[in-house]
Short mmCIF file of C-alpha atoms in Angstrom, two decimals:
data_model
loop_
_atom_site.label_atom_id
_atom_site.label_comp_id
_atom_site.label_asym_id
_atom_site.label_seq_id
_atom_site.Cartn_x
_atom_site.Cartn_y
_atom_site.Cartn_z
CA MET A 1 4.18 -46.66 18.23
CA GLN A 2 0.97 -48.68 18.11
CA HIS A 3 -1.94 -47.71 20.35
CA GLY A 4 -2.37 -50.26 23.10
CA ALA A 5 1.36 -51.12 23.14
CA VAL A 6 1.48 -51.30 26.92
CA SER A 7 2.98 -53.35 29.74
CA ASP A 8 4.36 -56.83 29.57
CA PRO A 9 1.59 -58.99 31.05
CA GLY A 10 4.10 -60.42 33.46
CA MET A 11 4.88 -56.98 34.80
CA GLY A 12 1.88 -55.91 36.88
CA ARG A 13 1.41 -52.28 37.82
CA GLY A 14 2.32 -51.36 41.32
CA GLN A 15 -0.75 -50.85 43.53
CA LEU A 16 1.03 -49.58 46.63
CA GLU A 17 0.20 -46.09 47.84
CA PRO A 18 3.14 -43.69 47.44
CA ALA A 19 5.11 -42.88 50.56
CA ASP A 20 4.73 -39.47 52.16
CA GLY A 21 8.26 -38.58 51.07
CA ASP A 22 7.42 -39.37 47.46
CA ILE A 23 4.33 -37.18 47.59
CA VAL A 24 6.30 -34.26 49.00
CA ARG A 25 8.99 -34.70 46.32
CA GLU A 26 6.42 -34.82 43.51
CA GLN A 27 4.65 -31.75 44.83
CA ALA A 28 7.97 -29.92 45.06
CA VAL A 29 8.72 -30.86 41.43
CA LEU A 30 5.33 -29.59 40.26
CA PHE A 31 5.68 -26.41 42.32
CA ARG A 32 9.09 -25.67 40.78
CA LEU A 33 7.69 -26.37 37.30
CA THR A 34 4.77 -24.02 37.86
CA ASP A 35 7.07 -21.28 39.14
CA ARG A 36 9.57 -21.65 36.30
CA LEU A 37 6.86 -21.73 33.64
CA TYR A 38 5.35 -18.56 35.10
CA ARG A 39 8.74 -16.80 35.02
CA ALA A 40 9.90 -18.27 31.69
CA ASN A 41 11.00 -15.84 29.04
CA GLY A 42 10.47 -17.61 25.75
CA LEU A 43 9.95 -21.18 24.60
CA GLY A 44 13.53 -22.20 25.34
CA GLU A 45 13.09 -21.62 29.07
CA ILE A 46 9.66 -23.30 28.99
CA TYR A 47 11.15 -26.43 27.40
CA ASP A 48 14.06 -26.52 29.87
CA ALA A 49 11.71 -26.27 32.84
CA ALA A 50 9.47 -29.02 31.47
CA LEU A 51 12.37 -31.41 30.71
CA ASP A 52 13.76 -30.94 34.23
CA ALA A 53 10.32 -31.71 35.71
CA ILE A 54 9.79 -34.77 33.47
CA CYS A 55 13.15 -36.27 34.41
CA ASP A 56 12.78 -35.47 38.14
CA ALA A 57 9.16 -36.57 38.49
CA LEU A 58 9.38 -39.69 36.33
CA GLY A 59 12.84 -40.83 37.40
CA SER A 60 14.62 -40.76 34.05
CA SER A 61 17.70 -39.05 32.63
CA ARG A 62 16.25 -39.00 29.10
CA ALA A 63 13.31 -37.03 27.75
CA SER A 64 12.25 -35.03 24.71
CA ILE A 65 9.62 -32.56 23.51
CA LEU A 66 8.33 -32.67 19.94
CA ARG A 67 5.99 -30.26 18.15
CA PHE A 68 4.07 -30.35 14.88
CA ASP A 69 5.80 -27.99 12.45
CA SER A 70 4.11 -25.91 9.73
CA HIS A 71 4.03 -29.00 7.47
CA GLY A 72 2.36 -31.22 10.08
CA VAL A 73 5.57 -33.15 10.85
CA MET A 74 6.28 -34.05 14.47
CA SER A 75 9.82 -32.74 15.06
CA PHE A 76 12.16 -32.49 18.03
CA VAL A 77 12.33 -29.05 19.67
CA ALA A 78 14.11 -29.99 22.94
CA TRP A 79 15.70 -33.13 24.41
CA ARG A 80 17.98 -34.64 27.02
CA SER A 81 20.64 -37.31 26.37
CA LEU A 82 19.55 -38.41 22.88
CA SER A 83 22.00 -38.87 20.01
CA ASN A 84 21.71 -37.02 16.72
CA GLU A 85 21.46 -40.33 14.89
CA TYR A 86 18.51 -41.46 16.98
CA ARG A 87 16.64 -38.16 16.60
CA GLU A 88 17.15 -38.17 12.83
CA ALA A 89 15.96 -41.79 12.58
CA VAL A 90 12.68 -41.33 14.48
CA ASN A 91 11.91 -37.66 13.64
CA GLY A 92 8.37 -37.42 12.28
CA HIS A 93 7.23 -40.64 13.95
CA THR A 94 3.98 -40.08 15.82
CA PRO A 95 0.87 -42.06 16.75
CA TRP A 96 -1.34 -38.96 16.24
CA THR A 97 -2.22 -36.50 13.50
CA PRO A 98 -2.27 -32.68 13.91
CA GLY A 99 -6.06 -32.47 13.72
CA GLU A 100 -6.70 -35.26 16.20
CA HIS A 101 -8.74 -34.60 19.35
CA ASP A 102 -8.71 -36.40 22.69
CA ALA A 103 -5.37 -38.11 22.03
CA GLU A 104 -4.60 -40.69 24.73
CA PRO A 105 -1.12 -41.25 26.24
CA ILE A 106 0.73 -44.42 25.28
CA PHE A 107 3.00 -46.23 27.76
CA VAL A 108 5.37 -48.81 26.26
CA GLU A 109 6.86 -50.91 29.05
CA ASP A 110 8.86 -53.13 26.67
CA ILE A 111 9.66 -51.94 23.15
CA ARG A 112 10.06 -55.55 22.02
CA LEU A 113 6.33 -56.12 22.63
CA SER A 114 5.16 -52.85 21.07
CA GLY A 115 4.09 -54.24 17.71
CA GLU A 116 6.28 -51.68 15.91
CA SER A 117 8.34 -52.50 12.84
CA ARG A 118 11.61 -54.31 13.25
CA GLN A 119 13.47 -51.20 12.06
CA ILE A 120 11.90 -48.95 14.75
CA ILE A 121 12.47 -51.54 17.48
CA ASP A 122 16.13 -51.97 16.49
CA THR A 123 16.62 -48.16 16.36
CA VAL A 124 15.16 -47.71 19.87
CA LEU A 125 17.13 -50.61 21.32
CA GLY A 126 20.27 -49.33 19.57
CA GLU A 127 19.89 -46.07 21.53
CA GLY A 128 19.84 -48.06 24.79
CA ILE A 129 16.11 -47.61 25.34
CA GLU A 130 13.73 -50.44 26.29
CA ALA A 131 10.71 -48.57 27.70
CA LEU A 132 9.19 -45.20 26.81
CA ALA A 133 6.01 -43.13 27.04
CA PHE A 134 4.19 -40.88 24.53
CA ILE A 135 2.33 -38.06 26.31
CA PRO A 136 0.20 -35.78 24.09
CA LEU A 137 0.57 -32.00 24.38
CA ALA A 138 -2.53 -29.98 23.65
CA THR A 139 -3.75 -26.41 23.97
CA SER A 140 -7.37 -25.51 24.66
CA ARG A 141 -8.09 -25.94 20.96
CA GLU A 142 -5.70 -28.42 19.35
CA LEU A 143 -3.06 -31.11 19.63
CA ILE A 144 0.34 -29.45 19.23
CA GLY A 145 2.85 -32.23 19.95
CA LYS A 146 4.05 -34.64 22.61
CA PHE A 147 6.67 -35.16 25.22
CA MET A 148 8.48 -38.45 25.68
CA VAL A 149 10.32 -40.11 28.56
CA TYR A 150 12.76 -43.02 28.05
CA TYR A 151 14.12 -45.82 30.27
CA PRO A 152 17.15 -48.08 29.72
CA ALA A 153 15.30 -51.18 30.91
CA ARG A 154 11.75 -52.49 30.96
CA HIS A 155 9.67 -50.20 33.14
CA ARG A 156 6.43 -50.49 35.01
CA PHE A 157 4.31 -47.27 34.72
CA GLY A 158 2.29 -46.99 37.89
CA ASP A 159 -0.89 -44.98 38.20
CA ARG A 160 0.95 -42.21 40.04
CA GLU A 161 3.50 -41.85 37.21
CA ARG A 162 0.73 -41.70 34.64
CA GLU A 163 -1.03 -38.94 36.59
CA LEU A 164 2.22 -37.00 36.98
CA ALA A 165 2.94 -37.28 33.26
CA LEU A 166 -0.51 -35.93 32.35
CA THR A 167 -0.22 -33.11 34.90
CA ILE A 168 3.13 -32.02 33.45
CA ALA A 169 1.68 -32.26 29.93
CA ARG A 170 -1.26 -30.02 30.87
CA GLN A 171 1.02 -27.39 32.41
CA LEU A 172 3.42 -27.53 29.46
CA GLY A 173 0.58 -27.22 26.92
CA PHE A 174 -0.86 -24.26 28.82
CA ALA A 175 2.55 -22.56 28.98
CA ILE A 176 3.16 -23.05 25.25
CA GLU A 177 -0.30 -21.65 24.45
CA ARG A 178 0.26 -18.65 26.71
CA GLU A 179 3.68 -17.95 25.15
CA ARG A 180 2.23 -18.26 21.67
CA ALA A 181 -0.58 -15.86 22.56
CA LYS A 182 1.91 -13.44 24.12
CA THR A 183 4.11 -13.58 21.02
CA SER A 184 1.12 -13.04 18.74
CA ALA A 185 -0.10 -10.17 20.90
CA THR A 186 3.37 -8.59 20.90
CA ARG A 187 3.62 -8.94 17.14
CA LEU A 188 0.12 -7.58 16.66
CA SER A 189 0.82 -4.69 19.02
CA ALA A 190 4.00 -3.85 17.10
CA LEU A 191 2.11 -3.94 13.81
CA VAL A 192 -0.63 -1.71 15.21
CA GLU A 193 1.86 0.78 16.63
CA SER A 194 3.97 0.92 13.46
CA SER A 195 0.98 1.27 11.15
CA ASP A 196 0.54 4.54 9.27
CA ASP A 197 -3.22 4.05 9.60
CA ALA A 198 -5.14 5.34 12.60
CA ILE A 199 -6.20 2.26 14.61
CA ILE A 200 -8.66 2.93 17.42
CA ALA A 201 -10.66 0.70 19.79
CA THR A 202 -13.82 1.80 21.56
CA ASP A 203 -16.39 0.14 23.76
CA LEU A 204 -19.98 -0.26 22.54
CA ASP A 205 -20.83 3.22 23.87
CA GLY A 206 -18.18 4.82 21.66
CA ILE A 207 -15.66 5.51 24.46
CA VAL A 208 -12.05 5.18 23.30
CA THR A 209 -10.16 2.28 24.90
CA ASP A 210 -7.06 2.22 22.70
CA TRP A 211 -5.32 4.67 20.38
CA ASN A 212 -2.21 3.99 18.27
CA SER A 213 0.56 6.26 17.01
CA GLY A 214 -1.08 6.47 13.58
CA ALA A 215 -4.17 7.96 15.25
CA GLU A 216 -1.96 10.51 17.00
CA ARG A 217 -0.43 11.58 13.69
CA LEU A 218 -3.73 11.65 11.81
CA TYR A 219 -5.94 13.40 14.35
CA GLY A 220 -3.41 15.33 16.45
CA TYR A 221 -4.57 13.98 19.83
CA GLY A 222 -2.18 11.99 22.04
CA ARG A 223 -3.19 8.62 23.50
CA LYS A 224 -3.65 10.03 27.01
CA GLU A 225 -5.88 12.77 25.62
CA MET A 226 -8.31 10.35 23.97
CA VAL A 227 -8.46 7.12 26.01
CA GLY A 228 -11.58 7.29 28.15
CA ARG A 229 -13.17 10.05 26.07
CA PRO A 230 -15.98 9.72 23.48
CA LEU A 231 -14.98 9.25 19.85
CA MET A 232 -17.65 11.84 18.96
CA LEU A 233 -14.90 14.45 19.53
CA LEU A 234 -13.57 13.54 16.07
CA ILE A 235 -16.90 13.57 14.27
CA PRO A 236 -18.42 16.73 12.72
CA PRO A 237 -21.88 17.56 14.11
CA ASP A 238 -23.57 16.90 10.76
CA ARG A 239 -22.07 13.39 10.59
CA GLN A 240 -22.61 12.10 14.14
CA ILE A 241 -25.55 9.99 13.03
CA GLU A 242 -22.99 7.91 11.06
CA GLU A 243 -21.30 6.85 14.31
CA ARG A 244 -24.59 5.78 15.87
CA GLN A 245 -25.45 3.75 12.76
CA ILE A 246 -22.01 2.08 12.82
CA LEU A 247 -22.42 1.08 16.48
CA VAL A 248 -25.82 -0.48 15.70
CA ARG A 249 -24.29 -2.54 12.90
CA ILE A 250 -21.35 -3.61 15.08
CA ARG A 251 -23.69 -4.78 17.87
CA ASN A 252 -25.34 -6.97 15.23
CA GLY A 253 -21.96 -8.52 14.40
CA GLU A 254 -21.57 -6.71 11.07
CA HIS A 255 -18.40 -5.24 9.56
CA VAL A 256 -18.17 -1.82 7.92
CA GLU A 257 -15.75 -1.83 4.99
CA HIS A 258 -14.06 1.24 3.41
CA PHE A 259 -16.69 3.78 4.39
CA GLU A 260 -15.60 7.24 3.19
CA THR A 261 -16.35 10.07 5.58
CA VAL A 262 -14.85 13.16 7.23
CA ARG A 263 -13.30 13.56 10.68
CA LEU A 264 -12.01 16.52 12.70
CA ARG A 265 -8.43 17.06 13.81
CA LYS A 266 -7.45 18.56 17.14
CA ASP A 267 -6.85 21.93 15.44
CA GLY A 268 -10.42 21.91 14.10
CA SER A 269 -9.51 21.20 10.49
CA SER A 270 -11.36 18.43 8.66
CA ILE A 271 -9.78 15.43 6.99
CA PRO A 272 -11.33 12.92 4.58
CA ILE A 273 -10.79 9.29 5.60
CA SER A 274 -11.65 5.77 4.54
CA LEU A 275 -13.02 3.95 7.59
CA THR A 276 -13.20 0.23 8.37
CA ALA A 277 -14.96 -0.92 11.53
CA SER A 278 -15.06 -4.45 13.00
CA PRO A 279 -16.54 -5.97 16.18
CA ILE A 280 -14.24 -7.00 19.04
CA ALA A 281 -15.36 -10.20 20.81
CA ASP A 282 -14.31 -11.62 24.17
CA ALA A 283 -13.36 -15.26 24.83
CA SER A 284 -17.00 -16.31 24.95
CA GLY A 285 -17.74 -14.69 21.59
CA ALA A 286 -19.74 -11.80 23.01
CA ILE A 287 -19.18 -8.47 21.22
CA VAL A 288 -17.61 -6.03 23.67
CA GLY A 289 -16.15 -3.29 21.50
CA VAL A 290 -15.28 -1.85 18.11
CA SER A 291 -11.99 -1.78 16.21
CA LYS A 292 -11.69 1.09 13.72
CA ILE A 293 -9.05 1.71 11.09
CA GLY A 294 -8.96 5.16 9.48
CA ARG A 295 -6.85 6.02 6.45
CA ASP A 296 -6.17 9.54 5.18
CA ILE A 297 -7.48 9.80 1.61
CA SER A 298 -6.66 13.49 1.06
CA GLU A 299 -3.97 12.75 -1.53
CA ARG A 300 -6.21 10.30 -3.37
CA LEU A 301 -9.06 12.80 -3.54
CA ARG A 302 -6.69 15.54 -4.72
CA ALA A 303 -5.35 13.23 -7.42
CA GLN A 304 -8.89 12.33 -8.41
CA GLU A 305 -9.85 16.01 -8.66
CA GLN A 306 -6.72 16.67 -10.73
CA ARG A 307 -7.60 13.82 -13.09
CA GLU A 308 -11.12 15.13 -13.48
CA LEU A 309 -9.76 18.62 -14.13
CA LEU A 310 -7.37 17.29 -16.77
CA LEU A 311 -10.15 15.29 -18.41
CA ARG A 312 -12.34 18.40 -18.57
CA GLU A 313 -9.40 20.39 -19.96
CA MET A 314 -8.75 17.65 -22.54
CA ASP A 315 -12.40 17.61 -23.54
CA HIS A 316 -12.35 21.41 -23.87
CA ARG A 317 -9.17 21.39 -25.93
CA VAL A 318 -10.34 18.61 -28.23
CA LYS A 319 -13.62 20.41 -28.90
CA ASN A 320 -11.74 23.66 -29.54
CA LEU A 321 -9.30 21.99 -31.93
CA PHE A 322 -12.15 20.39 -33.90
CA ALA A 323 -13.85 23.79 -34.12
CA ILE A 324 -10.61 25.43 -35.26
CA ALA A 325 -9.99 22.71 -37.84
CA ARG A 326 -13.51 23.14 -39.18
CA THR A 327 -13.02 26.93 -39.39
CA ILE A 328 -9.68 26.56 -41.19
CA VAL A 329 -11.23 24.24 -43.77
CA ASN A 330 -14.27 26.49 -44.31
CA LEU A 331 -12.18 29.64 -44.70
CA SER A 332 -9.48 28.04 -46.85
CA ALA A 333 -11.79 26.31 -49.32
CA PRO A 334 -12.98 29.39 -51.28
CA ALA A 335 -9.42 30.50 -52.03
CA ALA A 336 -8.13 27.04 -53.03
CA GLU A 337 -7.92 26.39 -56.78
CA THR A 338 -7.58 22.62 -56.49
CA PRO A 339 -8.23 19.95 -53.85
CA ALA A 340 -4.48 19.46 -53.54
CA ALA A 341 -3.98 23.15 -52.84
CA LEU A 342 -6.72 23.03 -50.19
CA ALA A 343 -5.13 20.00 -48.57
CA SER A 344 -1.72 21.68 -48.56
CA THR A 345 -3.04 24.92 -47.05
CA VAL A 346 -5.06 23.17 -44.38
CA SER A 347 -2.17 20.82 -43.56
CA ASP A 348 0.27 23.73 -43.17
CA ARG A 349 -2.06 25.65 -40.88
CA LEU A 350 -2.85 22.62 -38.73
CA GLY A 351 0.87 21.83 -38.58
CA ALA A 352 1.56 25.31 -37.23
CA LEU A 353 -1.07 24.77 -34.55
CA ALA A 354 0.43 21.39 -33.66
CA ARG A 355 3.92 22.91 -33.23
CA ALA A 356 2.54 25.66 -31.04
CA HIS A 357 0.45 23.37 -28.85
CA ALA A 358 3.36 20.91 -28.47
CA LEU A 359 5.01 23.61 -26.37
CA THR A 360 2.17 23.44 -23.86
CA MET A 361 2.04 19.68 -23.37
CA LEU A 362 2.01 18.39 -19.78
CA PRO A 363 5.33 16.97 -18.58
CA SER A 364 5.71 13.17 -18.50
CA THR A 365 6.98 13.42 -14.92
CA GLY A 366 6.47 15.80 -12.06
CA PRO A 367 3.37 17.75 -11.07
CA SER A 368 0.45 17.67 -13.50
CA VAL A 369 0.02 21.40 -14.06
CA GLN A 370 -0.63 23.45 -17.17
CA VAL A 371 2.69 24.32 -18.81
CA ALA A 372 3.04 27.85 -20.21
CA THR A 373 5.20 28.57 -23.24
CA SER A 374 7.03 31.83 -23.80
CA LEU A 375 6.32 34.39 -26.50
CA HIS A 376 9.77 33.92 -28.10
CA ALA A 377 9.40 30.11 -28.07
CA LEU A 378 5.98 30.31 -29.71
CA ILE A 379 7.22 32.60 -32.50
CA ALA A 380 10.27 30.36 -33.07
CA ALA A 381 8.04 27.25 -33.27
CA ILE A 382 5.81 28.85 -35.93
CA LEU A 383 8.83 29.98 -37.99
CA ALA A 384 10.78 26.74 -37.57
CA PRO A 385 10.13 25.56 -41.18
CA TYR A 386 11.79 28.76 -42.46
CA ARG A 387 14.72 28.79 -40.07
CA HIS A 388 17.53 28.63 -42.68
CA GLY A 389 17.95 29.87 -46.26
CA THR A 390 19.94 28.39 -49.12
CA ASP A 391 23.25 29.53 -47.58
CA ASP A 392 22.27 28.11 -44.19
CA GLN A 393 21.99 31.59 -42.66
CA PRO A 394 19.24 32.31 -40.11
CA ARG A 395 16.22 33.90 -41.77
CA PHE A 396 14.58 35.37 -38.70
CA ALA A 397 15.65 37.04 -35.46
CA ILE A 398 13.58 37.50 -32.29
CA SER A 399 14.47 40.19 -29.76
CA GLY A 400 13.06 42.18 -26.86
CA THR A 401 10.71 41.24 -24.02
CA ASP A 402 9.82 37.59 -23.50
CA LEU A 403 6.67 36.70 -21.54
CA PRO A 404 4.74 33.48 -20.74
CA VAL A 405 1.81 33.06 -23.13
CA PRO A 406 -1.46 32.02 -21.42
CA PRO A 407 -3.09 28.84 -22.85
CA ALA A 408 -6.15 30.76 -24.06
CA MET A 409 -3.91 32.94 -26.27
CA ILE A 410 -1.97 30.10 -27.92
CA THR A 411 -4.42 29.29 -30.71
CA PRO A 412 -5.27 32.80 -32.03
CA LEU A 413 -1.66 34.01 -31.77
CA SER A 414 -0.32 30.84 -33.46
CA LEU A 415 -2.76 31.12 -36.37
CA LEU A 416 -1.97 34.80 -36.81
CA LEU A 417 1.82 34.28 -36.80
CA HIS A 418 1.45 31.33 -39.16
CA GLU A 419 -0.52 33.52 -41.57
CA PHE A 420 2.22 36.16 -41.45
CA ALA A 421 4.86 33.49 -42.19
CA THR A 422 2.81 31.96 -45.03
CA ASN A 423 2.33 35.34 -46.70
CA ALA A 424 6.04 36.10 -46.29
CA ALA A 425 6.93 32.77 -47.93
CA LYS A 426 4.53 33.40 -50.84
CA HIS A 427 4.89 37.12 -51.48
CA GLY A 428 7.26 38.68 -48.95
CA SER A 429 10.81 38.44 -47.64
CA LEU A 430 10.87 34.66 -47.30
CA SER A 431 10.17 34.32 -51.03
CA ALA A 432 13.58 35.89 -51.80
CA PRO A 433 16.87 34.04 -51.24
CA ASP A 434 18.31 36.81 -49.05
CA GLY A 435 15.12 37.90 -47.33
CA SER A 436 14.58 37.67 -43.57
CA ILE A 437 12.22 38.70 -40.79
CA GLU A 438 12.93 40.75 -37.66
CA ILE A 439 10.56 40.30 -34.75
CA ALA A 440 10.79 42.76 -31.86
CA CYS A 441 8.75 42.29 -28.68
CA SER A 442 8.12 44.99 -26.07
CA ASN A 443 6.01 45.59 -22.99
CA ARG A 444 5.32 49.19 -22.07
CA ASP A 445 2.43 51.45 -21.15
CA GLY A 446 0.22 48.45 -20.40
CA LYS A 447 0.60 47.05 -23.90
CA VAL A 448 2.58 44.08 -25.24
CA SER A 449 3.69 44.70 -28.80
CA VAL A 450 4.99 42.18 -31.35
CA GLN A 451 6.43 43.97 -34.39
CA TRP A 452 6.99 41.84 -37.51
CA ARG A 453 9.30 43.50 -40.06
CA GLU A 454 10.22 41.88 -43.36
CA VAL A 455 13.49 42.86 -45.06
CA GLY A 456 15.26 41.80 -48.28
CA GLY A 457 12.15 40.73 -50.12
CA PRO A 458 10.16 42.20 -53.02
CA PRO A 459 8.27 45.47 -52.36
CA PRO A 460 4.89 44.67 -50.78
CA VAL A 461 1.76 45.19 -52.83
CA ALA A 462 -1.36 46.33 -51.00
CA THR A 463 -4.57 44.57 -52.02
CA GLU A 464 -8.23 45.16 -51.33
CA ASP A 465 -9.08 41.45 -51.70
CA GLU A 466 -10.08 39.85 -48.41
CA GLY A 467 -9.01 36.25 -48.28
CA PHE A 468 -8.60 33.93 -45.36
CA GLY A 469 -5.56 35.84 -44.10
CA SER A 470 -7.35 39.15 -44.04
CA ARG A 471 -10.36 37.66 -42.27
CA LEU A 472 -8.06 35.95 -39.78
CA ILE A 473 -6.17 39.19 -39.10
CA ARG A 474 -9.43 40.99 -38.49
CA ALA A 475 -10.65 38.25 -36.13
CA ALA A 476 -7.35 38.32 -34.26
CA ALA A 477 -7.59 42.07 -33.86
CA ASN A 478 -10.88 41.55 -32.01
CA GLU A 479 -9.62 38.63 -29.88
CA LEU A 480 -6.08 39.75 -29.07
CA GLY A 481 -6.32 43.52 -29.08
CA GLY A 482 -5.26 44.91 -32.45
CA VAL A 483 -3.19 44.30 -35.60
CA VAL A 484 -1.76 47.11 -37.76
CA ARG A 485 -0.21 46.66 -41.25
CA ASP A 486 2.23 49.09 -42.85
CA TRP A 487 3.04 48.60 -46.53
CA ASP A 488 6.59 49.97 -46.27
CA PRO A 489 8.46 49.78 -49.64
CA ALA A 490 11.37 48.05 -47.87
CA GLY A 491 9.06 45.33 -46.62
CA ILE A 492 5.74 44.91 -44.92
CA VAL A 493 5.57 45.78 -41.20
CA LEU A 494 2.89 44.21 -39.01
CA GLU A 495 2.33 44.99 -35.35
CA ILE A 496 0.22 42.98 -32.92
CA THR A 497 -0.84 44.87 -29.79
CA ILE A 498 -2.21 43.03 -26.76
CA ASP A 499 -3.19 44.33 -23.30
CA SER A 500 -0.53 43.36 -20.76
CA GLU A 501 -3.25 42.14 -18.40
CA ARG A 502 -4.01 39.29 -20.83
CA PHE A 503 -0.58 37.82 -20.09
CA SER A 504 -1.24 37.58 -16.33
CA VAL A 505 -4.33 35.37 -16.70
#
């Protein structure tokens, strides 16, 4: 409707003072409205109370309440005696915008003189309405909608009716604002209570004023134990200056974001937290307290420590592997007759190491802990290339005690076993079609023994030459414990002896 679409000039406003009976009736209507709005449980009851008051106070059987929706469209939320067709036709029609301030009521005493479009006028008349009023609804901050009252004939809006309409609008706007605030507070309270984070409120002296369930779980104190007591109870003595510094910043209107610190539980244990602190202001904007959110970061710190440990372990392993590779190349080179032979020897030895270390890889899922491999599994991995002969029969057998092999023992033991297997393939039992190897493991008298016996191969030939294998065997004897060779005519026998204590590291 157009602003200024008011009374027919020929229809003067009544200037007579209202009768005493009318005043009593109007006051009774307003009293009932106030009482019902106070007792209302939800917007539905608020709208019903307001529509009853509008119809009773303004002498009409038709009224409606419309609110701006989330898209800024003025839509019907409650009504009396209006058809669906009419509501659909005029829904969204409004003389005001959502951001408008100081909206003035509009009283249309004859729709034919309103200046509206022919379509709107015909729609209103088609509903049996000739006069109507637009009364803005506002909260303390914004325009939120309007209520409307309709008459079947031209209607004179006296000063008393206008005042009543504005009084009802003020009460309705206040009730809607209060209900909205109550709903928001309830929702916020539910979010605070259901949060896994510890949410605490204190005054500017650090005295606890509120304490949620997350704080109970994190710190171990119940709400009744902490409300009214100083928050310093949670703060270690060497960190209490932090709290004083936070309060100074809050008084200055600052926020503290994701400050990592330590707090004390009720049982005296400490817990690392990430803390966020924000000022709490009253209606006038004055800062009256502090809101604090604490989040347990124990798991994150443990994961970070584990990552750092794994990175250090990776760095250590990589450096070790480069050192081993360099040693293998340096020791293999003098015995190699051609570059191709050197490449083949080095490749075989590195391949043996790779197979052995593959057994100690971290799992792709589950806890990130060092995985130990067993003695039998390590021997089988080194001998895997020689598993079957020409008749597809197994060429080695492993028996006896099986123990976890500590990570520090993987490399020297793998290189030693690989050297045994290489020599067997070149000169020993694995060089013959029917040859095989028997490996027996035992653990007695504080010693772990691995006995390597070759059978079915050519008689072993003792040599005084010290190649890479001999130097490796000597080095392993120093690192692992001892290695003994027996040149038995039936096949060479080698025995590795290691202190049992080395396997418990």
